[in-house]
CSV table of N, CA and C in Angstrom, one decimal:
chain,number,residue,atom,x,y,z
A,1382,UNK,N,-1.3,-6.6,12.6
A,1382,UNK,CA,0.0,-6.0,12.4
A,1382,UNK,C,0.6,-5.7,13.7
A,1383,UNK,N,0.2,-5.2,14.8
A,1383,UNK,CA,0.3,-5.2,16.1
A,1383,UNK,C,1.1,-6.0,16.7
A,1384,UNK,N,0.5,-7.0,16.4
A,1384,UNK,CA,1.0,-8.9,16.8
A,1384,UNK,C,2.7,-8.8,16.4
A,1385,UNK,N,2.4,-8.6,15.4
A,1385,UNK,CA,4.3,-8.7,14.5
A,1385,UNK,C,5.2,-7.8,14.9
A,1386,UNK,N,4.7,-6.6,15.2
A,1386,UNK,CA,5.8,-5.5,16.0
A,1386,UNK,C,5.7,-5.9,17.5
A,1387,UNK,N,5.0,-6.4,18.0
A,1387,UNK,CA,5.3,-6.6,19.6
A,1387,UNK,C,5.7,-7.8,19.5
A,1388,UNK,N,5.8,-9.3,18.2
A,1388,UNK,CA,6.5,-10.7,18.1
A,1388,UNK,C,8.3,-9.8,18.3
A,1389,UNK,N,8.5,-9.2,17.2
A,1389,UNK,CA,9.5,-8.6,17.0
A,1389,UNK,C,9.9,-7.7,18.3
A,1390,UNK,N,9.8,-7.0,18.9
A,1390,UNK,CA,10.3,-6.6,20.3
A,1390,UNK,C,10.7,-7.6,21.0
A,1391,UNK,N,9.8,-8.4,20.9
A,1391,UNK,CA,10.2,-9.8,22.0
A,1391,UNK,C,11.0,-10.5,21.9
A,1392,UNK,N,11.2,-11.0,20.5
A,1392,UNK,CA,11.9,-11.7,20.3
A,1392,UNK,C,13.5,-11.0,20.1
A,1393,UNK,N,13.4,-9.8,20.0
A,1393,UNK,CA,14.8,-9.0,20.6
A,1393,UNK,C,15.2,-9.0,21.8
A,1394,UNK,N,14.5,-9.3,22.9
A,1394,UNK,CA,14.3,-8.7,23.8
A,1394,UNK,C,15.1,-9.9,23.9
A,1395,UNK,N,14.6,-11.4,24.2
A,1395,UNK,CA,15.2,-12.9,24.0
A,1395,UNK,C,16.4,-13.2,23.6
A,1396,UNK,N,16.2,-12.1,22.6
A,1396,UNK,CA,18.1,-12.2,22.2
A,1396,UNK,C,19.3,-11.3,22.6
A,1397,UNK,N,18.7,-10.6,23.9
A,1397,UNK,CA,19.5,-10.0,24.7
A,1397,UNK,C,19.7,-8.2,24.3
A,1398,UNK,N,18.7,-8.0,23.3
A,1398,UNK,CA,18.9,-6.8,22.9
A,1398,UNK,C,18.1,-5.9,23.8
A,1399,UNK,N,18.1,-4.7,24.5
A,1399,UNK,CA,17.0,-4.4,25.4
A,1399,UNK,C,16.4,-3.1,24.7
A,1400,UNK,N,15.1,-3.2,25.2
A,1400,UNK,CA,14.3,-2.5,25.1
A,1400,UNK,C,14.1,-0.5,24.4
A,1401,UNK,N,14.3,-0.5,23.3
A,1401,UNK,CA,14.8,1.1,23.1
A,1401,UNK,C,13.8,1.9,22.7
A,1402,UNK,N,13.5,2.8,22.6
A,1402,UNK,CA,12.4,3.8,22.4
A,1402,UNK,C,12.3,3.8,20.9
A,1403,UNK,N,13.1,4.1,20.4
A,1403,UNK,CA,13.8,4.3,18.9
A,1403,UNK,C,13.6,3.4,18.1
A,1404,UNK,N,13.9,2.1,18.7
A,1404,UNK,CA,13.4,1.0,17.7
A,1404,UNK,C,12.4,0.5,17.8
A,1405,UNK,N,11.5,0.9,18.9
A,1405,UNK,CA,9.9,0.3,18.7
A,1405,UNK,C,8.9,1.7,17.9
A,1406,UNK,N,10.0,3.0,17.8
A,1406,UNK,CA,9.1,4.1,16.5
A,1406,UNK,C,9.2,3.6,15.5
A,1407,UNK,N,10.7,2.8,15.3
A,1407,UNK,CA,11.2,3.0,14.0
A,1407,UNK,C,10.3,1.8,13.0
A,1408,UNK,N,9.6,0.7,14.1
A,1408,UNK,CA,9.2,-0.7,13.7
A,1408,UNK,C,7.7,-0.3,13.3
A,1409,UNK,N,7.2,0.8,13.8
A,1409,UNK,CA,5.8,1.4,14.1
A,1409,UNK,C,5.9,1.9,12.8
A,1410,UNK,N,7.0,2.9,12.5
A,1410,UNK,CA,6.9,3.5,11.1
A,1410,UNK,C,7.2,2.8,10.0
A,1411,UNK,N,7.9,1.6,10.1
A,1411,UNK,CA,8.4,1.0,9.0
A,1411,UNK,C,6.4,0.2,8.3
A,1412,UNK,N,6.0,-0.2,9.8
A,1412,UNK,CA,4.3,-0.9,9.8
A,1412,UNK,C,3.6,-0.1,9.1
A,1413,UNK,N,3.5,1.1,9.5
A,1413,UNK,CA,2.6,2.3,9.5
A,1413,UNK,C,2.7,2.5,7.6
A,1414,UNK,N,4.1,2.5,6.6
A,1414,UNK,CA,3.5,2.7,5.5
A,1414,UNK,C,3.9,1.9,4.6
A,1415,UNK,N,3.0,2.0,3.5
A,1415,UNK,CA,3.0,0.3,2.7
A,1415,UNK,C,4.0,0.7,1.4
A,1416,UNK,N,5.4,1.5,1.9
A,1416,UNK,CA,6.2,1.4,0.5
A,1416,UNK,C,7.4,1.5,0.8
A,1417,UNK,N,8.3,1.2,0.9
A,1417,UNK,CA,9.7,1.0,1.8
A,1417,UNK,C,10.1,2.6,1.5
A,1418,UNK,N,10.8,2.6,2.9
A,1418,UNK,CA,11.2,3.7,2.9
A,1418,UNK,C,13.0,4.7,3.1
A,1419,UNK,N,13.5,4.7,2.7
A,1419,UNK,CA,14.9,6.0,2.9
A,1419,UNK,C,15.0,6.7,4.1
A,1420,UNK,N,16.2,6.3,4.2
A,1420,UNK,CA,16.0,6.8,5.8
A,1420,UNK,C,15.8,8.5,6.0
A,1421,UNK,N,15.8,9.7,4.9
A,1421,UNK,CA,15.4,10.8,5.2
A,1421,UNK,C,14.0,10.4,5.4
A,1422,UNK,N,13.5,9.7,4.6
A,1422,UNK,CA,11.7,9.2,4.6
A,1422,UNK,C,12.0,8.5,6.3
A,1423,UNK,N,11.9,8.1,6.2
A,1423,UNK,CA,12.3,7.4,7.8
A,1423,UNK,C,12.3,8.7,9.0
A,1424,UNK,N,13.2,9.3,9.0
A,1424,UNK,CA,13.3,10.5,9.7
A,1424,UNK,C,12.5,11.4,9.9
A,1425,UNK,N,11.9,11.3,8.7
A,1425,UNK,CA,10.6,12.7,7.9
A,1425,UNK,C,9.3,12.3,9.1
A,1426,UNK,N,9.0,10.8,8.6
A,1426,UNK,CA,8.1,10.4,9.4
A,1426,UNK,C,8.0,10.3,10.9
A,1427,UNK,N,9.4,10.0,11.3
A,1427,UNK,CA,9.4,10.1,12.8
A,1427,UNK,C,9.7,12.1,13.5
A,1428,UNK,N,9.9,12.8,12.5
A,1428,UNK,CA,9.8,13.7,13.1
A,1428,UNK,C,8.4,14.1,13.4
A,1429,UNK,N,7.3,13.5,12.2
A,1429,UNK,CA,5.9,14.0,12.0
A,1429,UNK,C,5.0,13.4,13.4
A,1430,UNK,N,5.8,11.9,13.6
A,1430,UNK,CA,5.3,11.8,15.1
A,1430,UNK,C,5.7,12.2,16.2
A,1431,UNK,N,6.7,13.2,16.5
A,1431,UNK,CA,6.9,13.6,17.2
A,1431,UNK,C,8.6,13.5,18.4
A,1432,UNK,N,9.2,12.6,17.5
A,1432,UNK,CA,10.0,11.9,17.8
A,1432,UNK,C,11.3,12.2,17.2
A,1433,UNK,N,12.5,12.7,17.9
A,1433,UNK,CA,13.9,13.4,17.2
A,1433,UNK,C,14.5,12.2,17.6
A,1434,UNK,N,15.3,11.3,16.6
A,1434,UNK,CA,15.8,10.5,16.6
A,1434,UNK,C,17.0,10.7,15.7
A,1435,UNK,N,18.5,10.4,16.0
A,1435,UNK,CA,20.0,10.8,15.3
A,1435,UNK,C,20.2,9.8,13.9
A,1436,UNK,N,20.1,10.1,13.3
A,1436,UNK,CA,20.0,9.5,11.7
A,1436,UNK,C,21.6,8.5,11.7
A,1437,UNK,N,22.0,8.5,12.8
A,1437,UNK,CA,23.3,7.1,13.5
A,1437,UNK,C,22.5,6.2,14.2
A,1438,UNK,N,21.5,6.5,14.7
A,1438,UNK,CA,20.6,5.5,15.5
A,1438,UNK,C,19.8,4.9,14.8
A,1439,UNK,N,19.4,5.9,13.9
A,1439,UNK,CA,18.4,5.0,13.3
A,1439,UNK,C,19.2,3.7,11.8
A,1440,UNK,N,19.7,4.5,11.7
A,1440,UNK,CA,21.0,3.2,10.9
A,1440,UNK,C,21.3,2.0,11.6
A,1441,UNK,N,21.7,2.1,13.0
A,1441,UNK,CA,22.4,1.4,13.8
A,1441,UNK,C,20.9,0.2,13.9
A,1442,UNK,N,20.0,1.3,14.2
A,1442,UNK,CA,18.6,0.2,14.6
A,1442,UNK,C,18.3,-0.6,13.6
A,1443,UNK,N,18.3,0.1,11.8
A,1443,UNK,CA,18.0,-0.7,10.6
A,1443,UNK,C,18.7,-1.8,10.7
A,1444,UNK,N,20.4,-1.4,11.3
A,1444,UNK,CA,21.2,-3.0,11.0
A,1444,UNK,C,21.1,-3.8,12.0
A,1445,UNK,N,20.5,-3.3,13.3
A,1445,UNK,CA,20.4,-4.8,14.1
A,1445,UNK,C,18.6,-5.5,13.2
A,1446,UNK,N,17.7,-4.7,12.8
A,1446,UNK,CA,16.6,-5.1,12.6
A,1446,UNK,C,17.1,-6.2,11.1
A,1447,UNK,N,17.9,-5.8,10.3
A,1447,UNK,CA,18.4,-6.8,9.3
A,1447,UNK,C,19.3,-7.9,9.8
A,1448,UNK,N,19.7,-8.0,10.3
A,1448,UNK,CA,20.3,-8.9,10.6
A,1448,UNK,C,19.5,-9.5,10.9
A,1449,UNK,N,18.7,-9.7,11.7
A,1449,UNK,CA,17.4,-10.4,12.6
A,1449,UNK,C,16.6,-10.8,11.2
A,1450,UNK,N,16.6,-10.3,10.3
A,1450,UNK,CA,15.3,-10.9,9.2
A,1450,UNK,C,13.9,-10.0,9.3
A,1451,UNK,N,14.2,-9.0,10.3
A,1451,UNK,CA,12.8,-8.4,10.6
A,1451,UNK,C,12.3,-7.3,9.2
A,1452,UNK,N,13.9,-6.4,9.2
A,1452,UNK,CA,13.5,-5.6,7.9
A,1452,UNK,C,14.2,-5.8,6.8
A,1453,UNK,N,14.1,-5.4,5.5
A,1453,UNK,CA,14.8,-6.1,4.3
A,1453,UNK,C,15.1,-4.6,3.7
A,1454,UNK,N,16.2,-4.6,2.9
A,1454,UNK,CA,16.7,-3.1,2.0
A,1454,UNK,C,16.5,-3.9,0.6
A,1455,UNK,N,16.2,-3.0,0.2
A,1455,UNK,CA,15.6,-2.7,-1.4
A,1455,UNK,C,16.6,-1.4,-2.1
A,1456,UNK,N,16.9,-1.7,-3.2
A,1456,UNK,CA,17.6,-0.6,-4.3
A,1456,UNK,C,16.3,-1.0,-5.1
A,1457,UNK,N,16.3,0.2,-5.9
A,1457,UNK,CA,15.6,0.8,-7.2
A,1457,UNK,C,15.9,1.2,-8.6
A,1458,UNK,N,16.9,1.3,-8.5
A,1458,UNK,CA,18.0,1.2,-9.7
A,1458,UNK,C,18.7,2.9,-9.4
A,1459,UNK,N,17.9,3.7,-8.2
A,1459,UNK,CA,18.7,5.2,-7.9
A,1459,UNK,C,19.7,5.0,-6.9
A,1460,UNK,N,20.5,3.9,-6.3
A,1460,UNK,CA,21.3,4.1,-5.2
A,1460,UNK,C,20.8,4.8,-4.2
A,1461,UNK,N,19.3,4.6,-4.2
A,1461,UNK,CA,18.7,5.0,-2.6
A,1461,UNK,C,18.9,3.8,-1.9
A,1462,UNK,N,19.1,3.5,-1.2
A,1462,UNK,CA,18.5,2.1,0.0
A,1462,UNK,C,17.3,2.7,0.8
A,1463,UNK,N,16.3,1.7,0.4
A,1463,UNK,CA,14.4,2.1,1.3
A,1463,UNK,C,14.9,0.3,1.6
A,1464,UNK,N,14.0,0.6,3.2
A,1464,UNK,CA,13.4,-0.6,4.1
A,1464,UNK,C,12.2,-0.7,4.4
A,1465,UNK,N,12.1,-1.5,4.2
A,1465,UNK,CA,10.7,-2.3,4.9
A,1465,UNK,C,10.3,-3.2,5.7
A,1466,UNK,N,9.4,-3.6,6.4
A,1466,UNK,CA,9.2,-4.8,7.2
A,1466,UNK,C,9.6,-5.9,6.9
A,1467,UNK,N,10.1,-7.1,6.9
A,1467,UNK,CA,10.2,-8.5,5.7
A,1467,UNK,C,9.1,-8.6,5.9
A,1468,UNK,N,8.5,-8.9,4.5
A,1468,UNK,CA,6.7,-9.4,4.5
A,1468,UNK,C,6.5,-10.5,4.9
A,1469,UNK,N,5.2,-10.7,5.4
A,1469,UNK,CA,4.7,-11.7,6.2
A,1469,UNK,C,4.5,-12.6,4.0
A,1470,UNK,N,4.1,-12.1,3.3
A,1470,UNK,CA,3.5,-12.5,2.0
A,1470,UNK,C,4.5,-12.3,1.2
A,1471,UNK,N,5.3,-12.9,0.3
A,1471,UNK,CA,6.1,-12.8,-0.6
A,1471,UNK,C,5.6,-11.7,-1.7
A,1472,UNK,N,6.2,-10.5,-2.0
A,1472,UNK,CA,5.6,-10.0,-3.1
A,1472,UNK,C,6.9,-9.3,-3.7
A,1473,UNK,N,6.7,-8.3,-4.8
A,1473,UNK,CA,7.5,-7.5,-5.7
A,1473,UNK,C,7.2,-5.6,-5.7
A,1474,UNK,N,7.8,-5.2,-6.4
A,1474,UNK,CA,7.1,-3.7,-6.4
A,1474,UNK,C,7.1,-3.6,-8.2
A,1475,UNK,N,5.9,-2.4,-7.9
A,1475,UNK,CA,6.2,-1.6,-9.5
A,1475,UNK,C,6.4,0.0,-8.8
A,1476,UNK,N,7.5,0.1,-9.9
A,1476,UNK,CA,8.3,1.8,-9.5
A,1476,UNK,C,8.0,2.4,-10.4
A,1477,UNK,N,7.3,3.5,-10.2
A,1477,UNK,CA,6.6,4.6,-11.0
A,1477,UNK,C,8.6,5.7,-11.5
A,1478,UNK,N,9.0,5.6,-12.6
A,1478,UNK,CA,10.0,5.8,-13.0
A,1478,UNK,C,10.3,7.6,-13.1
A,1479,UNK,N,8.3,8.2,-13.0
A,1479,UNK,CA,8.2,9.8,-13.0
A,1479,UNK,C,8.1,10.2,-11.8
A,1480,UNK,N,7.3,9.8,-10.8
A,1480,UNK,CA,6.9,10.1,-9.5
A,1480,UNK,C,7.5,9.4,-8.5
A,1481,UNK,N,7.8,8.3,-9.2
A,1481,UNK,CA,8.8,7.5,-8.4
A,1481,UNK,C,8.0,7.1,-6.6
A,1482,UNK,N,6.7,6.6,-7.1
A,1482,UNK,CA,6.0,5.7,-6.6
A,1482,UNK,C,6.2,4.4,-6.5
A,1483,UNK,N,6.1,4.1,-5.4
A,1483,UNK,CA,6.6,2.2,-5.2
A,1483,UNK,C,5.2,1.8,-4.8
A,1484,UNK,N,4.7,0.6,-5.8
A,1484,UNK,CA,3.6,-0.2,-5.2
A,1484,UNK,C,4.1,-1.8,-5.1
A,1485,UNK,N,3.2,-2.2,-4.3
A,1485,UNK,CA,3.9,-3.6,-4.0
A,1485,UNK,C,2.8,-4.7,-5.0
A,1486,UNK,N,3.6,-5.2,-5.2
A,1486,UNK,CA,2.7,-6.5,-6.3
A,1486,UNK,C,2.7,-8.0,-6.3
A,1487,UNK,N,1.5,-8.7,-5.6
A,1487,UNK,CA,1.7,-9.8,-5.5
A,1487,UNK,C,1.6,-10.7,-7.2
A,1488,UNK,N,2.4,-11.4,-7.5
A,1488,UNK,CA,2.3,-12.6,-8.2
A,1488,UNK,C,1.4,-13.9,-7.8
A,1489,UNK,N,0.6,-14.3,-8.9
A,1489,UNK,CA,-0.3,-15.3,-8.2
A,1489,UNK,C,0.7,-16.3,-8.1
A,1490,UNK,N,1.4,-16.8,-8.8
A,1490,UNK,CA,2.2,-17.6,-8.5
A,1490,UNK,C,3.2,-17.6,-8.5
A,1491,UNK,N,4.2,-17.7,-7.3
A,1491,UNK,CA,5.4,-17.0,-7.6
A,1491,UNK,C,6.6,-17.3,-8.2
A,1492,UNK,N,7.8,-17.0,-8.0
A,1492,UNK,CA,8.8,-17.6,-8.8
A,1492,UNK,C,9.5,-18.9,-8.5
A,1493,UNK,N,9.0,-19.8,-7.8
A,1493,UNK,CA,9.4,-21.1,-6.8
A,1493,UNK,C,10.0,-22.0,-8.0
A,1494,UNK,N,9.2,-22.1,-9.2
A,1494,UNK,CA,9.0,-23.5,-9.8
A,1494,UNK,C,10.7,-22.8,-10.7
A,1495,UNK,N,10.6,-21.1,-11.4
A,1495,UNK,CA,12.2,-21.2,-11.5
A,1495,UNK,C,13.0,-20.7,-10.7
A,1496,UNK,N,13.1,-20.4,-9.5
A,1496,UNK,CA,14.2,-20.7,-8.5
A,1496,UNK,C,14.9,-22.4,-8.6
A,1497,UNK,N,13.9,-23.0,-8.3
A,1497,UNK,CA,14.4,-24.5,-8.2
A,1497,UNK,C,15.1,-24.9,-9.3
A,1498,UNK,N,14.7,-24.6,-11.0
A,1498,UNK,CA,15.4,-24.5,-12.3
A,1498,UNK,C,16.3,-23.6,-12.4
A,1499,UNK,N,17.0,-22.4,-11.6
A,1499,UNK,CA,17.6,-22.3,-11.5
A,1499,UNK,C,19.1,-22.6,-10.4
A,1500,UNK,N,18.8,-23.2,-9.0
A,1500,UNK,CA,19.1,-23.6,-8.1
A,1500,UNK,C,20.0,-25.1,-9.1
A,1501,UNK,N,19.1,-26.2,-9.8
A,1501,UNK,CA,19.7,-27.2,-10.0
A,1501,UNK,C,20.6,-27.0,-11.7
A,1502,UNK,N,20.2,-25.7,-12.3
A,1502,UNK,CA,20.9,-25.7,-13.4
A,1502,UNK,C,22.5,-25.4,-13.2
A,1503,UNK,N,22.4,-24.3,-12.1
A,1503,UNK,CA,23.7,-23.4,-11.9
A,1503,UNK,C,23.8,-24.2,-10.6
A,1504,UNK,N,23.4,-25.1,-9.9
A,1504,UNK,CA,24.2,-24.9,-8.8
A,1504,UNK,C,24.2,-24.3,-7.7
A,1505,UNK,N,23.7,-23.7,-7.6
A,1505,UNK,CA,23.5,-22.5,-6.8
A,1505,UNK,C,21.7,-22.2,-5.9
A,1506,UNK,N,22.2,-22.2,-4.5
A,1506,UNK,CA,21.1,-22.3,-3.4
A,1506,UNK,C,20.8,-21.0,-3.4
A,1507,UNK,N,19.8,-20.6,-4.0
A,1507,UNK,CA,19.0,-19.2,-3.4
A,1507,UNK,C,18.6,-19.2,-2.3
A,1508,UNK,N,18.9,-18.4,-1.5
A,1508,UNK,CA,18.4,-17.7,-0.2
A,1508,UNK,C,17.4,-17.0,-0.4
A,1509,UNK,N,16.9,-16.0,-1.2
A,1509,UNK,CA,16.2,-14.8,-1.4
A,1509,UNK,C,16.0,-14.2,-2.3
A,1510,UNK,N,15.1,-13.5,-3.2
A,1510,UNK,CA,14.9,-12.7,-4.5
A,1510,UNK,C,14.1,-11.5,-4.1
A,1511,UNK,N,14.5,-10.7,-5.4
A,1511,UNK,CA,13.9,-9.4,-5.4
A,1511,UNK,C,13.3,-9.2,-6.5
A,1512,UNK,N,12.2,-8.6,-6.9
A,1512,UNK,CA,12.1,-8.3,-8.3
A,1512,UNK,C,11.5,-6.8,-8.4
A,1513,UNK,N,11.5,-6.0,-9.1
A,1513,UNK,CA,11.0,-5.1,-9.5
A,1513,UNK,C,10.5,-4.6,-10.8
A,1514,UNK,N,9.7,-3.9,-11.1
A,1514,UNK,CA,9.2,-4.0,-12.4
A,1514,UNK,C,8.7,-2.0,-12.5
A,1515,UNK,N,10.0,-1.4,-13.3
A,1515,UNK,CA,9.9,0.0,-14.0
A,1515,UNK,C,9.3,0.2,-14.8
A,1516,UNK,N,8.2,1.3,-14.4
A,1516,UNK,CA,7.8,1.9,-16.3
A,1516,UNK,C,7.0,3.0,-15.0
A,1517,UNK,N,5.7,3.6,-15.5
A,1517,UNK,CA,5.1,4.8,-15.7
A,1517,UNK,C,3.7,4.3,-14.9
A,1518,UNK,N,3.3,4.8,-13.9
A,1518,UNK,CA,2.3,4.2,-13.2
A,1518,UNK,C,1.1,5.2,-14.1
A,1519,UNK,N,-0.5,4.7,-13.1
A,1519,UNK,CA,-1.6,5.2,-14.5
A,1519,UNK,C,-1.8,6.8,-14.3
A,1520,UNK,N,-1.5,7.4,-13.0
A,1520,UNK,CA,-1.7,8.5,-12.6
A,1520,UNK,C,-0.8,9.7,-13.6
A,1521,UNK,N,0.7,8.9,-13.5
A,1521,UNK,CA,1.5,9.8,-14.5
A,1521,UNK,C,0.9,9.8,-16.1
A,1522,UNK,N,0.6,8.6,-16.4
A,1522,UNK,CA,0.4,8.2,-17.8
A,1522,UNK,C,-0.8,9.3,-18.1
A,1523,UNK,N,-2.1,9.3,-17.5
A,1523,UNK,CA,-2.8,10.4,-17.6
A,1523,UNK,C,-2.4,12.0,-17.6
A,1524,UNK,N,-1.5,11.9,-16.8
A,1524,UNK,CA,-1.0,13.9,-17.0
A,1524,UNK,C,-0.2,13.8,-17.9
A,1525,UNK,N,0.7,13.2,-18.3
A,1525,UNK,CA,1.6,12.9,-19.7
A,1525,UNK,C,2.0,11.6,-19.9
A,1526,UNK,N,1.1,11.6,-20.9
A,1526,UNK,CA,1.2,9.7,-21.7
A,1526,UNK,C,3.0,9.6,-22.5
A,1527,UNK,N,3.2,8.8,-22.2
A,1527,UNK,CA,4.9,8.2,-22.6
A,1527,UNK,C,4.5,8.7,-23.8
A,1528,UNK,N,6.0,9.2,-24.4
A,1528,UNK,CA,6.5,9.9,-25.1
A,1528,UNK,C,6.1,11.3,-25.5
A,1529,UNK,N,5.2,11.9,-24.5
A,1529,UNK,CA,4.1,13.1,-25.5
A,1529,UNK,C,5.2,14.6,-24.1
């Protein structure tokens, strides 16, 4: 994972962007946890390392990092926006709808075969997909089972 945040500096770096303090925390913390994150979550975490960074910088950094393809925004169905790394691995989340836990979920196979049935039905060139999948993770289900 190392590899990919120092690929990603570099390759900023090549693109004439120079070197900022802020965006190599911000690429560390995005690494560092495996659930996309809101930028108070963003902030939370870089205050815990030690790091006071202006919640205009760190926006400014998320949109040069999207543009680039490096980090991706995600909705939930709450009108938060959380980012993450773009995965090296294609995957999905399941969103705990009580606790509002995000896990990530690989599909063994993914949705390629209907992208393409959908690409030649409609017409239309997908770039990109998201999927998510709501209900009640097992942790919640245990301290209150749906509907009780």
């Amino acid at each position: 994972m190392k590899k990919r945040i120092e690929r990603y500096l570099s390759e900023l770096k090549s693109g004439g962007k120079r070197e900022s303090a802020a965006r190599t925390v911000l690429l560390w913390v995005l690494e560092a946890n495996s659930t996309p994150l809101s930028v108070p979550q963003i902030l939370a975490a870089l205050a815990r390392r030690g790091k006071t960074v202006n919640k205009t910088t760190v926006y400014r950094e998320l949109n040069t990092l999207l543009e680039r393809g490096m980090v991706r925004e995600l909705q939930f169905g709450d009108l938060k926006k959380r980012y993450e790394l773009t995965p090296e691995n294609h995957h999905h989340h399941l969103v705990c709808t009580r606790c509002h836990r995000v896990e990530d979920v690989e599909l063994p196979r993914d949705l390629d075969f209907q992208e393409r049935q959908i690409e030649k039905q409609k017409k239309f060139k997908i770039l990109n997909h998201t999927l998510e999948f709501f209900g009640i993770c097992a942790v919640c289900r245990r301290t209150r089972p749906p509907g009780a």
